[in-house]
Amino acid sequence: METTTRQMRIEKVSTSKIDQVDFDNLSFGSVFTDHMLVCDYKNGAWEAPEIIPYQALSLEPSAKIFHYGQSIFEGMKAYRDAEDQVWLFRPLDNFKRLNISAQRMAIPELPEEYFMEGLKTLVDLDKQWIPQQEGSSLYIRPFMFASGKGFHASPADEYKFVICLAPSGAYFSGKVKVLIEEKYSRSANGGVGYAKAGGNYAGQFYPTQLAVKKGYSQVIWTDDNTHENIEEAGAMNIFVRINDTLITGPTSDRILDGITRKSILEIAKDEGIPTEVRKITVTEVIAAAKDGSLKEMFGAGTAAVVSPISSFGHRNMDYDLPELSNSYATRLKKRITDIQYNRAEDTFGWRFKV
Ligand code: PLP
Ligand code: COI
């Protein structure tokens, strides 16, 4: 059935696939809902978005995405509460960051209305797909890439913006063991580290494969110049607790300005936890691990939420983090997820009703 709203053509599936999904055993980002949003940039303008059945995309072999990697994405989640109400978390921040990434990758910026109206309409249409199981949610993947053709190494003249939805369980199962990386770099000053550009992730896969072979699940990136400052993990910003102080590195050209990171910082302040935003050196973290003042390390991100790190490796040495009964990670994860799932009052104004 097709319906037309003021802005958007909606083509619905004739039969939903939802009955084929085992919502009690969801992995991360591997099953997709019935519908997706597509929006084309042609002749110098973004056209109105459309919602269509989830399907493969057809592209020219010379589409510039394949050759020059003009590709960016966002990661968000939708949550369904006990009353069947649907919520997003700070979606305007994702929209703004999408356009920051777009600008850096010479992709035309998307109008806010297309993002917000498209997102709300799509999530509302597929809301039955939002898992209600503890720890599960509907992962939302907005992305944009160069669909225009040609081998000339210059920005494409056509782009696609797409949103797909994936009912998902936890990103990590269990605690995370990380390796502090000193040879490879994720990003550099003047580079694209602050953008959510696809190539930032491709460049991490090989060093992460090497770390996985050594028994770690993630790499902790250090700055490309000295490898002495702890910056971020593959898909997370990093927090370190030394004694009672919670520390995270400042954002920069090299680090993604994570929405979870800034929310955790605000919640921590609200909880009366002393916080510092400053460079964290490998030397101080190792010294703190040795003298017992290193209490916690955790990653923070939309997919990973708050993921405690159980140990870190550095130059053939492993350092274990203590098991704490009332860790900051547990407290902060509870506070942020209670807001996201509408289990607690949102004094910050972050929750957004669909
Ligand atoms: N850092 C990187 C490299 C990421 O890919 C992500 C995930 O989106 C984050 C940090 C966390 O950002 P956010 O909390 O906005 O999801
Ligand atoms: C997210 O947290 O949304 C991300 O984008 C991480 C992703 C690379 C899985």
mmCIF file of N, CA and C in Angstrom, residues 171-181 207-221 232-234 236 238 297-299 307-314 316-321:
data_model
loop_
_atom_site.group_PDB
_atom_site.id
_atom_site.type_symbol
_atom_site.label_atom_id
_atom_site.label_comp_id
_atom_site.label_asym_id
_atom_site.label_seq_id
_atom_site.Cartn_x
_atom_site.Cartn_y
_atom_site.Cartn_z
ATOM 1 N N TYR A 171 26.428 -4.730 22.208
ATOM 2 C CA TYR A 171 27.551 -4.683 21.259
ATOM 3 C C TYR A 171 28.689 -5.585 21.723
ATOM 4 N N PHE A 172 28.992 -5.535 23.004
ATOM 5 C CA PHE A 172 30.018 -6.414 23.569
ATOM 6 C C PHE A 172 29.337 -7.410 24.488
ATOM 7 N N SER A 173 29.806 -8.659 24.441
ATOM 8 C CA SER A 173 29.315 -9.581 25.472
ATOM 9 C C SER A 173 30.443 -9.719 26.498
ATOM 10 N N GLY A 174 30.157 -9.350 27.713
ATOM 11 C CA GLY A 174 31.167 -9.445 28.762
ATOM 12 C C GLY A 174 32.091 -8.250 28.780
ATOM 13 N N LYS A 175 33.118 -8.363 29.613
ATOM 14 C CA LYS A 175 34.029 -7.232 29.785
ATOM 15 C C LYS A 175 35.036 -7.157 28.643
ATOM 16 N N VAL A 176 35.642 -6.017 28.510
ATOM 17 C CA VAL A 176 36.469 -5.757 27.337
ATOM 18 C C VAL A 176 37.942 -5.686 27.746
ATOM 19 N N LYS A 177 38.755 -6.439 26.983
ATOM 20 C CA LYS A 177 40.202 -6.428 27.224
ATOM 21 C C LYS A 177 40.845 -5.640 26.090
ATOM 22 N N VAL A 178 41.579 -4.620 26.413
ATOM 23 C CA VAL A 178 42.071 -3.716 25.361
ATOM 24 C C VAL A 178 43.601 -3.696 25.295
ATOM 25 N N LEU A 179 44.105 -3.326 24.140
ATOM 26 C CA LEU A 179 45.553 -3.197 23.944
ATOM 27 C C LEU A 179 45.871 -1.743 23.612
ATOM 28 N N ILE A 180 46.798 -1.157 24.353
ATOM 29 C CA ILE A 180 47.209 0.228 24.034
ATOM 30 C C ILE A 180 48.133 0.186 22.812
ATOM 31 N N GLU A 181 47.719 0.843 21.758
ATOM 32 C CA GLU A 181 48.407 0.765 20.462
ATOM 33 C C GLU A 181 49.482 1.842 20.370
ATOM 34 N N PRO A 207 44.945 -3.241 12.454
ATOM 35 C CA PRO A 207 45.556 -3.242 13.794
ATOM 36 C C PRO A 207 44.693 -3.965 14.841
ATOM 37 N N THR A 208 43.378 -3.871 14.690
ATOM 38 C CA THR A 208 42.504 -4.561 15.662
ATOM 39 C C THR A 208 42.594 -6.072 15.463
ATOM 40 N N GLN A 209 42.703 -6.520 14.191
ATOM 41 C CA GLN A 209 42.892 -7.966 13.951
ATOM 42 C C GLN A 209 44.175 -8.451 14.635
ATOM 43 N N LEU A 210 45.232 -7.656 14.550
ATOM 44 C CA LEU A 210 46.494 -8.053 15.195
ATOM 45 C C LEU A 210 46.313 -8.153 16.708
ATOM 46 N N ALA A 211 45.546 -7.188 17.267
ATOM 47 C CA ALA A 211 45.303 -7.198 18.722
ATOM 48 C C ALA A 211 44.440 -8.404 19.106
ATOM 49 N N VAL A 212 43.459 -8.733 18.253
ATOM 50 C CA VAL A 212 42.570 -9.882 18.538
ATOM 51 C C VAL A 212 43.393 -11.172 18.568
ATOM 52 N N LYS A 213 44.362 -11.273 17.655
ATOM 53 C CA LYS A 213 45.225 -12.478 17.629
ATOM 54 C C LYS A 213 45.992 -12.623 18.939
ATOM 55 N N LYS A 214 46.265 -11.491 19.585
ATOM 56 C CA LYS A 214 46.988 -11.541 20.874
ATOM 57 C C LYS A 214 46.029 -11.701 22.051
ATOM 58 N N GLY A 215 44.729 -11.800 21.779
ATOM 59 C CA GLY A 215 43.770 -12.054 22.865
ATOM 60 C C GLY A 215 43.027 -10.830 23.377
ATOM 61 N N TYR A 216 43.160 -9.699 22.662
ATOM 62 C CA TYR A 216 42.434 -8.485 23.076
ATOM 63 C C TYR A 216 41.204 -8.316 22.183
ATOM 64 N N SER A 217 40.218 -7.555 22.677
ATOM 65 C CA SER A 217 39.044 -7.366 21.831
ATOM 66 C C SER A 217 39.026 -5.987 21.173
ATOM 67 N N GLN A 218 39.770 -5.047 21.676
ATOM 68 C CA GLN A 218 39.747 -3.679 21.141
ATOM 69 C C GLN A 218 41.127 -3.075 21.265
ATOM 70 N N VAL A 219 41.384 -2.092 20.419
ATOM 71 C CA VAL A 219 42.610 -1.306 20.522
ATOM 72 C C VAL A 219 42.269 0.020 21.199
ATOM 73 N N ILE A 220 43.154 0.475 22.081
ATOM 74 C CA ILE A 220 43.042 1.852 22.595
ATOM 75 C C ILE A 220 44.007 2.688 21.780
ATOM 76 N N TRP A 221 43.455 3.682 21.105
ATOM 77 C CA TRP A 221 44.292 4.529 20.262
ATOM 78 C C TRP A 221 44.981 5.589 21.100
ATOM 79 N N GLU A 232 41.036 7.239 22.230
ATOM 80 C CA GLU A 232 39.728 6.578 22.224
ATOM 81 C C GLU A 232 39.856 5.144 21.749
ATOM 82 N N ALA A 233 38.746 4.424 21.808
ATOM 83 C CA ALA A 233 38.759 3.036 21.328
ATOM 84 C C ALA A 233 38.068 2.996 19.970
ATOM 85 N N GLY A 234 37.968 1.812 19.381
ATOM 86 C CA GLY A 234 37.454 1.672 18.023
ATOM 87 C C GLY A 234 36.118 2.354 17.824
ATOM 88 N N MET A 236 34.340 3.803 20.672
ATOM 89 C CA MET A 236 33.964 4.356 21.988
ATOM 90 C C MET A 236 34.935 5.461 22.395
ATOM 91 N N ILE A 238 36.865 7.045 25.747
ATOM 92 C CA ILE A 238 37.446 6.326 26.887
ATOM 93 C C ILE A 238 37.400 7.180 28.155
ATOM 94 N N MET A 297 38.421 1.636 34.116
ATOM 95 C CA MET A 297 38.474 2.201 32.764
ATOM 96 C C MET A 297 37.214 1.712 32.074
ATOM 97 N N PHE A 298 36.579 2.577 31.314
ATOM 98 C CA PHE A 298 35.435 2.103 30.543
ATOM 99 C C PHE A 298 35.288 2.896 29.245
ATOM 100 N N GLY A 299 34.665 2.243 28.280
ATOM 101 C CA GLY A 299 34.368 2.912 27.020
ATOM 102 C C GLY A 299 32.931 3.383 27.029
ATOM 103 N N SER A 307 30.857 0.421 28.616
ATOM 104 C CA SER A 307 31.445 -0.928 28.607
ATOM 105 C C SER A 307 32.711 -0.959 29.452
ATOM 106 N N PRO A 308 32.638 -1.623 30.631
ATOM 107 C CA PRO A 308 33.811 -1.682 31.505
ATOM 108 C C PRO A 308 34.966 -2.460 30.861
ATOM 109 N N ILE A 309 36.160 -1.970 31.092
ATOM 110 C CA ILE A 309 37.378 -2.625 30.593
ATOM 111 C C ILE A 309 37.942 -3.450 31.747
ATOM 112 N N SER A 310 38.206 -4.722 31.474
ATOM 113 C CA SER A 310 38.661 -5.593 32.568
ATOM 114 C C SER A 310 40.179 -5.565 32.703
ATOM 115 N N SER A 311 40.886 -5.360 31.588
ATOM 116 C CA SER A 311 42.339 -5.239 31.677
ATOM 117 C C SER A 311 42.858 -4.551 30.420
ATOM 118 N N PHE A 312 44.064 -4.006 30.539
ATOM 119 C CA PHE A 312 44.670 -3.417 29.340
ATOM 120 C C PHE A 312 46.090 -3.944 29.177
ATOM 121 N N GLY A 313 46.483 -4.072 27.926
ATOM 122 C CA GLY A 313 47.836 -4.524 27.629
ATOM 123 C C GLY A 313 48.668 -3.372 27.117
ATOM 124 N N HIS A 314 49.955 -3.406 27.480
ATOM 125 C CA HIS A 314 50.889 -2.397 26.988
ATOM 126 C C HIS A 314 52.276 -3.046 26.946
ATOM 127 N N ASN A 316 53.631 -5.951 25.930
ATOM 128 C CA ASN A 316 53.761 -7.319 26.468
ATOM 129 C C ASN A 316 53.432 -7.466 27.955
ATOM 130 N N MET A 317 52.875 -6.438 28.546
ATOM 131 C CA MET A 317 52.448 -6.551 29.956
ATOM 132 C C MET A 317 50.928 -6.353 30.003
ATOM 133 N N ASP A 318 50.255 -7.135 30.828
ATOM 134 C CA ASP A 318 48.820 -6.925 31.035
ATOM 135 C C ASP A 318 48.575 -6.368 32.429
ATOM 136 N N TYR A 319 47.666 -5.427 32.513
ATOM 137 C CA TYR A 319 47.328 -4.800 33.797
ATOM 138 C C TYR A 319 45.842 -5.026 34.042
ATOM 139 N N ASP A 320 45.506 -5.670 35.152
ATOM 140 C CA ASP A 320 44.097 -5.967 35.448
ATOM 141 C C ASP A 320 43.469 -4.830 36.231
ATOM 142 N N LEU A 321 42.212 -4.562 35.937
ATOM 143 C CA LEU A 321 41.456 -3.560 36.697
ATOM 144 C C LEU A 321 40.702 -4.284 37.813
#
